JSON list of C-alpha atoms in Angstrom, two decimals:
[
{"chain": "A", "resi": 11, "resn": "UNK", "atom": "CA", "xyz": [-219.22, -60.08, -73.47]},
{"chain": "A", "resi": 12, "resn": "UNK", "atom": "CA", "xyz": [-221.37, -59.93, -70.27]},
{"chain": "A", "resi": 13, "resn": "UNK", "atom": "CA", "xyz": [-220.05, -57.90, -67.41]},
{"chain": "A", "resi": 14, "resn": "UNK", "atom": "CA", "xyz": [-221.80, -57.83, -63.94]},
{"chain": "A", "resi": 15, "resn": "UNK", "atom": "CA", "xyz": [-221.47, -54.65, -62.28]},
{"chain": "A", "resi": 16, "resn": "UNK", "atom": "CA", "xyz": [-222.28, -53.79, -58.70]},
{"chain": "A", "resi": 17, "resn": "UNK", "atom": "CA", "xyz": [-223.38, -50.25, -58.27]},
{"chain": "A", "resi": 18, "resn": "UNK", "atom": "CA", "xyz": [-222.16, -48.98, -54.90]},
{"chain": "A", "resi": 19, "resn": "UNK", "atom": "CA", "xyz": [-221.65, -52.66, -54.17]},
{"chain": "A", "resi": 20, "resn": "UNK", "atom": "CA", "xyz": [-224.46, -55.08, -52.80]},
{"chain": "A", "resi": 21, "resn": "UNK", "atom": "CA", "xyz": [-227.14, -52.65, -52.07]},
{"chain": "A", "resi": 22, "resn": "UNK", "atom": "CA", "xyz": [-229.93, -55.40, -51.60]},
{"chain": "A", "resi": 23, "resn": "UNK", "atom": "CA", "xyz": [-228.42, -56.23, -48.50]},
{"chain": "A", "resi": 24, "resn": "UNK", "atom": "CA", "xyz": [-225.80, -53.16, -47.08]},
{"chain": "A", "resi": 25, "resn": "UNK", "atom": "CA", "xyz": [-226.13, -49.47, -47.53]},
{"chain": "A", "resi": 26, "resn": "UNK", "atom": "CA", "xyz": [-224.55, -48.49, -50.87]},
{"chain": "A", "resi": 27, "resn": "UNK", "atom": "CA", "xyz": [-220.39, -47.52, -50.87]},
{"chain": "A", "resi": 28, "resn": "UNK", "atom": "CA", "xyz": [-219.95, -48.93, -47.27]},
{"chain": "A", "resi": 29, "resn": "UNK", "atom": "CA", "xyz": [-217.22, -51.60, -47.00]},
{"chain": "A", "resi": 30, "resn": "UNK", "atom": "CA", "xyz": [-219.92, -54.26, -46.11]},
{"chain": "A", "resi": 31, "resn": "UNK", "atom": "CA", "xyz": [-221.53, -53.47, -49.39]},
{"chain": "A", "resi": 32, "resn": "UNK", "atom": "CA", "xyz": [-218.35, -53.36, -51.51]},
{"chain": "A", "resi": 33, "resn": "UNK", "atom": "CA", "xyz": [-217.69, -56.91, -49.35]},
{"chain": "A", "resi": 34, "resn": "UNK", "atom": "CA", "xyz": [-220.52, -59.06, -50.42]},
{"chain": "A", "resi": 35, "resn": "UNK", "atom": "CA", "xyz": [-220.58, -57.55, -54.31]},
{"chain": "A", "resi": 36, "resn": "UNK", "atom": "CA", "xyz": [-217.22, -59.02, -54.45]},
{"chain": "A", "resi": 37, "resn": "UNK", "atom": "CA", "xyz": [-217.55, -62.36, -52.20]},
{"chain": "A", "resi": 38, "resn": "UNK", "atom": "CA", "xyz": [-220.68, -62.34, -55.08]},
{"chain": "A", "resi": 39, "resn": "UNK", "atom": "CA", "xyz": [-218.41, -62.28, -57.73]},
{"chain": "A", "resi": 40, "resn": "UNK", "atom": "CA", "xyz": [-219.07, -59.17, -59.29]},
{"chain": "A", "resi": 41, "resn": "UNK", "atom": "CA", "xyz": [-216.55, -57.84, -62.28]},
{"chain": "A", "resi": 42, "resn": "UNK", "atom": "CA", "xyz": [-216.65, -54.36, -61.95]},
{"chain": "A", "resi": 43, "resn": "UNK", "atom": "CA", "xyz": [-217.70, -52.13, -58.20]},
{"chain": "A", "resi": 44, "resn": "UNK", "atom": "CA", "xyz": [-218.99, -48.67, -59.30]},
{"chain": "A", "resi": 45, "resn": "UNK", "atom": "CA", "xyz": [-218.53, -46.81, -56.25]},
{"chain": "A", "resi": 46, "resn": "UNK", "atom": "CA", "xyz": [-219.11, -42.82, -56.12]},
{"chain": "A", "resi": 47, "resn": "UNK", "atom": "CA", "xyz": [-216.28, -40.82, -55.05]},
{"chain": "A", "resi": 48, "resn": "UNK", "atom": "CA", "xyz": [-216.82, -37.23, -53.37]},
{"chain": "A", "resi": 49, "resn": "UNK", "atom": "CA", "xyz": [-214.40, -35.09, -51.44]},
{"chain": "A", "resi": 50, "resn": "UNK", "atom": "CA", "xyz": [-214.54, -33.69, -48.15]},
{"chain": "A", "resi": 51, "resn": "UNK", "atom": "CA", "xyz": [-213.49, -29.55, -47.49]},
{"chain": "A", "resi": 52, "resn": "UNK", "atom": "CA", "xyz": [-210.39, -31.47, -46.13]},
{"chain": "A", "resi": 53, "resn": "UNK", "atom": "CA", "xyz": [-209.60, -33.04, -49.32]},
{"chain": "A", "resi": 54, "resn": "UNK", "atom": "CA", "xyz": [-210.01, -36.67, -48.76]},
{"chain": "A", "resi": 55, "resn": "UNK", "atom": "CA", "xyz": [-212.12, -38.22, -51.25]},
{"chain": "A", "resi": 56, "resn": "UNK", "atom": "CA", "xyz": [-214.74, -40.55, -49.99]},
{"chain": "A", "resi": 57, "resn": "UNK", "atom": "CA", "xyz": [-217.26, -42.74, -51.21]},
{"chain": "A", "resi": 58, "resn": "UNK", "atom": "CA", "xyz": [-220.98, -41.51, -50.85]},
{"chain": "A", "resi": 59, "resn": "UNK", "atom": "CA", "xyz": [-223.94, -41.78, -53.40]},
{"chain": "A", "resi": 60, "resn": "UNK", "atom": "CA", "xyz": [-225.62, -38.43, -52.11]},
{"chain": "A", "resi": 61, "resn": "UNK", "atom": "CA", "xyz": [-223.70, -34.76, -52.50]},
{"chain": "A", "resi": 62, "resn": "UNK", "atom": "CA", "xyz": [-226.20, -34.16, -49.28]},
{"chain": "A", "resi": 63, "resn": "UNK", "atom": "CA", "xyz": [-225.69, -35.92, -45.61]},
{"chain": "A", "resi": 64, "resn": "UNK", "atom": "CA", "xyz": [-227.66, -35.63, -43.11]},
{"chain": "A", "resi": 65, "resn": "UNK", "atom": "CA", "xyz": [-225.59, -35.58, -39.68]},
{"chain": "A", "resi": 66, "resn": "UNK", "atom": "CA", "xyz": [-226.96, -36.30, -36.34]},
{"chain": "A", "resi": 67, "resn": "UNK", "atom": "CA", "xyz": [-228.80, -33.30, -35.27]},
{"chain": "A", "resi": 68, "resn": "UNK", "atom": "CA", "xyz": [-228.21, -30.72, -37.99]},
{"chain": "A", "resi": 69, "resn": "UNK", "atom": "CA", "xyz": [-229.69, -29.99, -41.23]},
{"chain": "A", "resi": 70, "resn": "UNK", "atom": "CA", "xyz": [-228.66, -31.92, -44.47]},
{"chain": "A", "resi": 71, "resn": "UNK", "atom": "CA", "xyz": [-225.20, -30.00, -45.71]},
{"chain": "A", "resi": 72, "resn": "UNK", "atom": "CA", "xyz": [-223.22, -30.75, -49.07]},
{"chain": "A", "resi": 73, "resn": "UNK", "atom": "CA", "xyz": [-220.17, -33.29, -48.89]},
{"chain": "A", "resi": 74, "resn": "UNK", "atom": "CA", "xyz": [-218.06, -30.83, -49.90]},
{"chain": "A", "resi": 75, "resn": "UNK", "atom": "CA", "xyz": [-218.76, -28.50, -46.86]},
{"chain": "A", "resi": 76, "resn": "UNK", "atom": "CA", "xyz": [-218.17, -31.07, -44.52]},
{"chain": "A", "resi": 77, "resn": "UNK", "atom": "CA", "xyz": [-214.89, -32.47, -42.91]},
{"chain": "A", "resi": 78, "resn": "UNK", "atom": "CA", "xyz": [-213.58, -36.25, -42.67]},
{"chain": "A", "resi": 79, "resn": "UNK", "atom": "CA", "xyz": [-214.69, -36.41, -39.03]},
{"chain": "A", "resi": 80, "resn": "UNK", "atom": "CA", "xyz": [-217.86, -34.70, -39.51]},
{"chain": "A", "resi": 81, "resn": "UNK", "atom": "CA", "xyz": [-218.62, -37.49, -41.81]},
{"chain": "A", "resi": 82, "resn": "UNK", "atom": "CA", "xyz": [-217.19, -39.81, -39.34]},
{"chain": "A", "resi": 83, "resn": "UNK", "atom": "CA", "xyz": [-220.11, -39.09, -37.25]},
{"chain": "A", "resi": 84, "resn": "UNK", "atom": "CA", "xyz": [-222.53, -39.43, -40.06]},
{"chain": "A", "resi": 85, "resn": "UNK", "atom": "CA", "xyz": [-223.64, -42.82, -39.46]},
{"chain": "A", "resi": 86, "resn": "UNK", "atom": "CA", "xyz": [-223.72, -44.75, -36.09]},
{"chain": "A", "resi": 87, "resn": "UNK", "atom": "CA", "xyz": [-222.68, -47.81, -36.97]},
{"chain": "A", "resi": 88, "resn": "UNK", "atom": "CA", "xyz": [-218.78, -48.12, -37.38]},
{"chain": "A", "resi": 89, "resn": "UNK", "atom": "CA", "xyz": [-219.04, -50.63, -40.72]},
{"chain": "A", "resi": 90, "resn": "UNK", "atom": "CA", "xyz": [-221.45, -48.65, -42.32]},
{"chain": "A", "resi": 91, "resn": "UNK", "atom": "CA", "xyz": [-220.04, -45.26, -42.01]},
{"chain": "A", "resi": 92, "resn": "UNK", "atom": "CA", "xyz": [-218.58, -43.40, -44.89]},
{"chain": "A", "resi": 93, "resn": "UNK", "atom": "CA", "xyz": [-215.89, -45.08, -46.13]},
{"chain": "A", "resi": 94, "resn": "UNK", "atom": "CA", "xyz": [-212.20, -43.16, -47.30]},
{"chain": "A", "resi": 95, "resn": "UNK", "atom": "CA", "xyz": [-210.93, -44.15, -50.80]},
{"chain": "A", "resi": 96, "resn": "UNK", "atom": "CA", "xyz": [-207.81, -45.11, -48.93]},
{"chain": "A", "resi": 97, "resn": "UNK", "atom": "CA", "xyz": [-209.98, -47.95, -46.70]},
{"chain": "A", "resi": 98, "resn": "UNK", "atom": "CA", "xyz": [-211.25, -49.45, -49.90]},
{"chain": "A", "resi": 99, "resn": "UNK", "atom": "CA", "xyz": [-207.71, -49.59, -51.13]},
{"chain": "A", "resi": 100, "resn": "UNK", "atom": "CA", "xyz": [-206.68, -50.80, -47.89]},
{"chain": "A", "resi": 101, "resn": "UNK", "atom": "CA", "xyz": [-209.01, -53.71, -47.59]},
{"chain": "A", "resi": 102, "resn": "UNK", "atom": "CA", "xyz": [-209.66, -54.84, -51.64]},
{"chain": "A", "resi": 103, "resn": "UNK", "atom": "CA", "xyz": [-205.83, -53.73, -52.77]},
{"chain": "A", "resi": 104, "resn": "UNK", "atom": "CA", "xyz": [-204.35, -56.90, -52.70]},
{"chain": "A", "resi": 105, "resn": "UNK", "atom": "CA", "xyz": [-205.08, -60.10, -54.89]},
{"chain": "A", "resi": 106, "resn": "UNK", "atom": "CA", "xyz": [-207.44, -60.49, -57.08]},
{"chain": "A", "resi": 107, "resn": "UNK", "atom": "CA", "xyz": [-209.95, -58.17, -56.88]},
{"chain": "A", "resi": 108, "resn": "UNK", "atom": "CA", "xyz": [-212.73, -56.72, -58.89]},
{"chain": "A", "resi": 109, "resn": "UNK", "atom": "CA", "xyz": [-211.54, -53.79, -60.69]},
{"chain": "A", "resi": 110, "resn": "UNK", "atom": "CA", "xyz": [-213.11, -50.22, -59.63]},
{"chain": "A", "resi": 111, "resn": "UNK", "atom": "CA", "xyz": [-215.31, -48.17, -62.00]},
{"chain": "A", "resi": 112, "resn": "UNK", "atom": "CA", "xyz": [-215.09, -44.41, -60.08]},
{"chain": "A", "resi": 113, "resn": "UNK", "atom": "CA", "xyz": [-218.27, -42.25, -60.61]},
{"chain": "A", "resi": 114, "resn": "UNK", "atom": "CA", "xyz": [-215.98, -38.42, -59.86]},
{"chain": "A", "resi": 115, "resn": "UNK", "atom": "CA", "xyz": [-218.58, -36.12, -58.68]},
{"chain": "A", "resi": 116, "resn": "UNK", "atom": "CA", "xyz": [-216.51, -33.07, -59.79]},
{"chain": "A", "resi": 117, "resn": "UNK", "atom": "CA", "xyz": [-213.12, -32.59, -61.60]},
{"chain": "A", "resi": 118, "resn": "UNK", "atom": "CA", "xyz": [-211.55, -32.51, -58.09]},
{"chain": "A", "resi": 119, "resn": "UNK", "atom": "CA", "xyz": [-212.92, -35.60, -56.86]},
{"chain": "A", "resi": 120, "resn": "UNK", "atom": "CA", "xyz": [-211.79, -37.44, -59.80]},
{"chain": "A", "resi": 121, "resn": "UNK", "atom": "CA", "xyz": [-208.27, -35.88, -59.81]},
{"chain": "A", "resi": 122, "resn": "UNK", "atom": "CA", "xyz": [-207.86, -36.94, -55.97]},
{"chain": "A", "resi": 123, "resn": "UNK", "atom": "CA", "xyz": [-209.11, -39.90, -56.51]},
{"chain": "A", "resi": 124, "resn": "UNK", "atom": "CA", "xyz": [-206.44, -40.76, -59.41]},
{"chain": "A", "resi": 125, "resn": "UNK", "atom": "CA", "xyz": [-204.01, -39.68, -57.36]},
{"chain": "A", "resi": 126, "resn": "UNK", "atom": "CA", "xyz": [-204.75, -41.86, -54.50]},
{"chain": "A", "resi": 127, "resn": "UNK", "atom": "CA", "xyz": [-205.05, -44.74, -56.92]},
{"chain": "A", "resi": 128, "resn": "UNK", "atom": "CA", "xyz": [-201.97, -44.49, -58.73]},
{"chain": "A", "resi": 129, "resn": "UNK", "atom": "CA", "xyz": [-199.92, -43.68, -55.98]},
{"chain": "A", "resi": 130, "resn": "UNK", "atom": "CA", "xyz": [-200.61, -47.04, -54.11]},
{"chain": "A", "resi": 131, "resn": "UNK", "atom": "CA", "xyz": [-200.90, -49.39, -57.38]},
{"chain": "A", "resi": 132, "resn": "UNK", "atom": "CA", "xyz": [-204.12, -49.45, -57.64]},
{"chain": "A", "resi": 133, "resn": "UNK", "atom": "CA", "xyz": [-203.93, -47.27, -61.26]},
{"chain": "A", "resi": 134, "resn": "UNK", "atom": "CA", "xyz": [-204.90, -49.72, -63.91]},
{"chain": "A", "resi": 135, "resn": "UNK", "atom": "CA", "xyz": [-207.52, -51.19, -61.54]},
{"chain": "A", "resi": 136, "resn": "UNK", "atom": "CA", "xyz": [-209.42, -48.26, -62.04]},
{"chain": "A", "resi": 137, "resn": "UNK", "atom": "CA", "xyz": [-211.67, -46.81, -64.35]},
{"chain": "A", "resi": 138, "resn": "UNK", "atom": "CA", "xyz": [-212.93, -43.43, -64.28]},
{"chain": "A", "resi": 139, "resn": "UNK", "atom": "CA", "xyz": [-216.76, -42.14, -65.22]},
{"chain": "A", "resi": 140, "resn": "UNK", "atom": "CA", "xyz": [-218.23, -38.59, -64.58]},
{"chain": "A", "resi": 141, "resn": "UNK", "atom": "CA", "xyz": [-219.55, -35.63, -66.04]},
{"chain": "A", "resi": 142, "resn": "UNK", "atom": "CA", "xyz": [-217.81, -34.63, -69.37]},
{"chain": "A", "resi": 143, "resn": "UNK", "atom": "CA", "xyz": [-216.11, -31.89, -67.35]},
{"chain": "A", "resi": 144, "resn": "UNK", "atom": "CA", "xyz": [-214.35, -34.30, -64.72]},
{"chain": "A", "resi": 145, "resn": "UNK", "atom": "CA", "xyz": [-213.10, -36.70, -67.57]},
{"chain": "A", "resi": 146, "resn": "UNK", "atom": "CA", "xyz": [-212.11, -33.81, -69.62]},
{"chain": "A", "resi": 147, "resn": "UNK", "atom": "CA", "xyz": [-209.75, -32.93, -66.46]},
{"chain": "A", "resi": 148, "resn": "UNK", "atom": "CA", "xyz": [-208.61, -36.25, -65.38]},
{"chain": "A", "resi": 149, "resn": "UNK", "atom": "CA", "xyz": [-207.36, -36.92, -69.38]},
{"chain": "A", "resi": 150, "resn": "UNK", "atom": "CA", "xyz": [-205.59, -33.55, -69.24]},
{"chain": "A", "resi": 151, "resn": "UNK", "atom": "CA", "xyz": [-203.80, -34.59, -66.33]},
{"chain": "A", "resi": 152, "resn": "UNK", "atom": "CA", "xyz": [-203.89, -38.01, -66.58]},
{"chain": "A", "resi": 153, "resn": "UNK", "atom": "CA", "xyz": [-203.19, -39.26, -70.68]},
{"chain": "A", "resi": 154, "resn": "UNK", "atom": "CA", "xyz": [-203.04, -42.82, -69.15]},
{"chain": "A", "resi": 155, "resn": "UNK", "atom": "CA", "xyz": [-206.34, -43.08, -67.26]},
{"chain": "A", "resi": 156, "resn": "UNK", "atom": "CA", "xyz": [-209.18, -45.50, -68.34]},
{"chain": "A", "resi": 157, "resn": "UNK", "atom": "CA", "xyz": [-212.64, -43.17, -69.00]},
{"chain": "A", "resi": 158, "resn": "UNK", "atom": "CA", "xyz": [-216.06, -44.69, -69.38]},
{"chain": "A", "resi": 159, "resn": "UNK", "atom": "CA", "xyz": [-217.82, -41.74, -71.24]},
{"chain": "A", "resi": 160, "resn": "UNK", "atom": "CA", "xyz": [-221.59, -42.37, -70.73]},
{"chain": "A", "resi": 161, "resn": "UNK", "atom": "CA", "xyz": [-223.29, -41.07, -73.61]},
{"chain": "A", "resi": 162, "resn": "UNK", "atom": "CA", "xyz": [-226.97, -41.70, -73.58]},
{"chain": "A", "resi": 163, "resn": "UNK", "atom": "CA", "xyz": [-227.63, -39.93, -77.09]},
{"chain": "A", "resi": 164, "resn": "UNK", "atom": "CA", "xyz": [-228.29, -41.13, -80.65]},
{"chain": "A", "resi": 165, "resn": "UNK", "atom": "CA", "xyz": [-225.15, -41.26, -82.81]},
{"chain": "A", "resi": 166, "resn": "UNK", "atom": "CA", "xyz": [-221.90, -41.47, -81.29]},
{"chain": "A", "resi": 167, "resn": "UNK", "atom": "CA", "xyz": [-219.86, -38.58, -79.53]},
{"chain": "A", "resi": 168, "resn": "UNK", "atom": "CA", "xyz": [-218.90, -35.65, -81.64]},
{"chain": "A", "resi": 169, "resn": "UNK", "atom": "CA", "xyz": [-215.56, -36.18, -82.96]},
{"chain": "A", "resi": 170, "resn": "UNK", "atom": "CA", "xyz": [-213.81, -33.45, -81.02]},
{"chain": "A", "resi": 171, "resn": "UNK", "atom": "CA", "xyz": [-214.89, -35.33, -77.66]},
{"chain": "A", "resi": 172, "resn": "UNK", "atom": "CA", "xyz": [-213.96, -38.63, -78.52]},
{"chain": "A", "resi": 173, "resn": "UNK", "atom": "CA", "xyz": [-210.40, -37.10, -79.87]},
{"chain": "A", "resi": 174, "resn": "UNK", "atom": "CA", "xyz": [-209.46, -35.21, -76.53]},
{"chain": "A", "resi": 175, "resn": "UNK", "atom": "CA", "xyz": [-211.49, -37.94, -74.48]},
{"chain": "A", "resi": 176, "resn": "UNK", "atom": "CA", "xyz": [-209.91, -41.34, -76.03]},
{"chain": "A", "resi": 177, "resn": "UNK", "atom": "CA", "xyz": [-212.69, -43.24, -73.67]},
{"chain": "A", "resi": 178, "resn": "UNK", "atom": "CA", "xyz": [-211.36, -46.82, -72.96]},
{"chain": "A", "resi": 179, "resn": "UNK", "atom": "CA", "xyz": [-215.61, -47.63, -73.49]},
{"chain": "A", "resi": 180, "resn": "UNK", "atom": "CA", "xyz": [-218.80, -46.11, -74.42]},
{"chain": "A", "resi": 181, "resn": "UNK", "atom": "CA", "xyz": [-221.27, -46.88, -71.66]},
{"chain": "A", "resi": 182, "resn": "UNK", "atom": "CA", "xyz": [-224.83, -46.25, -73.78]},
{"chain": "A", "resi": 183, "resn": "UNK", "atom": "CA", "xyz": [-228.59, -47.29, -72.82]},
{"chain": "A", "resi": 184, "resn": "UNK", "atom": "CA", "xyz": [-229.11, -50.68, -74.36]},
{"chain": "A", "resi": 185, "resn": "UNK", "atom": "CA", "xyz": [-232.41, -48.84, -76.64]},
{"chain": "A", "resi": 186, "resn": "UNK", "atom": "CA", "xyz": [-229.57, -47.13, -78.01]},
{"chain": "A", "resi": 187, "resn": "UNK", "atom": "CA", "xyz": [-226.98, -49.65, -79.61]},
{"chain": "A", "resi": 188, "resn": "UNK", "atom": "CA", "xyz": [-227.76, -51.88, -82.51]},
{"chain": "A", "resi": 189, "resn": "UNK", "atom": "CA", "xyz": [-225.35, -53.35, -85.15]},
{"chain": "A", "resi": 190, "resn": "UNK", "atom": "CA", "xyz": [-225.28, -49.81, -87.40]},
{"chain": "A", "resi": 191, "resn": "UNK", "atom": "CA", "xyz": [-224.27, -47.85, -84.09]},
{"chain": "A", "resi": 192, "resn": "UNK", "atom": "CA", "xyz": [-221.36, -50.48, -83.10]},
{"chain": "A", "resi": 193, "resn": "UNK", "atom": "CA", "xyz": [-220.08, -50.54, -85.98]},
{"chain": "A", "resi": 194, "resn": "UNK", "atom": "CA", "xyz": [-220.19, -46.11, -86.82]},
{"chain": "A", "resi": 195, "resn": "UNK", "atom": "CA", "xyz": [-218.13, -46.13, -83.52]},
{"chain": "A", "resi": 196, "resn": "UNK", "atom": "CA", "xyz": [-215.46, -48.65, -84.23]},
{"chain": "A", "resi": 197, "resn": "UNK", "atom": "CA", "xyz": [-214.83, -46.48, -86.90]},
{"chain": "A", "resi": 198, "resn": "UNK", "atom": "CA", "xyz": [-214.63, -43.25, -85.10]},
{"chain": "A", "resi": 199, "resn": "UNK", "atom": "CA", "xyz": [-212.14, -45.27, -82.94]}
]
């Protein structure tokens, strides 16, 4: 099976995670939008590729240090600002749209983000990918939520990670699966 998967959208043509971006990737057809979530010191999460902004005037500060409206001001241009997770749900919610494959920057971004999600429908649309820390805490809250675990090593997971995990998929580097591998993790499960 062949998926095609837009990282933070159509970046060829928009700045990655804006809504123009997410827009085109699906008008384009695209199966799956990876878009990176972060959260603001307010607690929305938002969808940004960098942990760093630069603002208007001021030095480059971390996502997490800045508020909703200080990202507001971020970028000049109204559709190409920083978008909310709750505007992407808000414009793609409805019909039938590509389903969402969340790269949680931290354990709280990911846990916001689920919440979000689930609490307008939008649940089983997702699927969640991250540091093994930020899956580890959206399964432990979560038993229900679809993981990606990346895992760009030889051999499969160790068993005590795929157990506790239960990843939905395996996302590997391409050098990395053959026939042997495929079939060692079907049988890890």
């Amino acid at each position: 099976m062949t998926l095609s998967i837009a990282l933070r959208g159509d970046t060829a043509r928009f700045p990655g995670n804006t809504l123009p971006a997410l827009r085109s990737a699906l008008r384009a057809g695209a199966d799956l939008v990876k878009i990176d979530v972060h959260l603001t010191s307010d607690g929305y999460p938002v969808l940004v590729d960098e942990r760093v902004v630069a603002l208007p005037g001021s030095p480059p500060r971390q996502v997490a240090d800045l508020t909703l409206a200080e990202l507001a001001a971020a970028r000049d241009d109204v559709e190409r600002r920083i978008p909310t997770l709750m505007e992407v749900i808000a414009e793609f919610g409805g019909g039938d749209t590509a389903p969402l494959l969340v790269d949680a920057a931290s354990p709280q971004a990911a846990l916001a983000a689920d919440t979000v999600l689930r609490e307008h429908g939008f649940g089983d649309l997702a699927l969640f990918t991250g540091p093994l820390e930020t899956l580890q805490a959206l399964r432990a809250r979560s038993p229900g939520a679809r993981i990606m675990l990346a895992w760009e090593q030889p051999g499969p997971p160790p068993e005590e990670v795929a157990r506790t995990l239960r990843p939905t998929f395996l996302g590997s580097h391409f050098s990395l699966v053959d026939r042997e591998r495929v079939a060692d993790l079907h049988r890890h499960g």
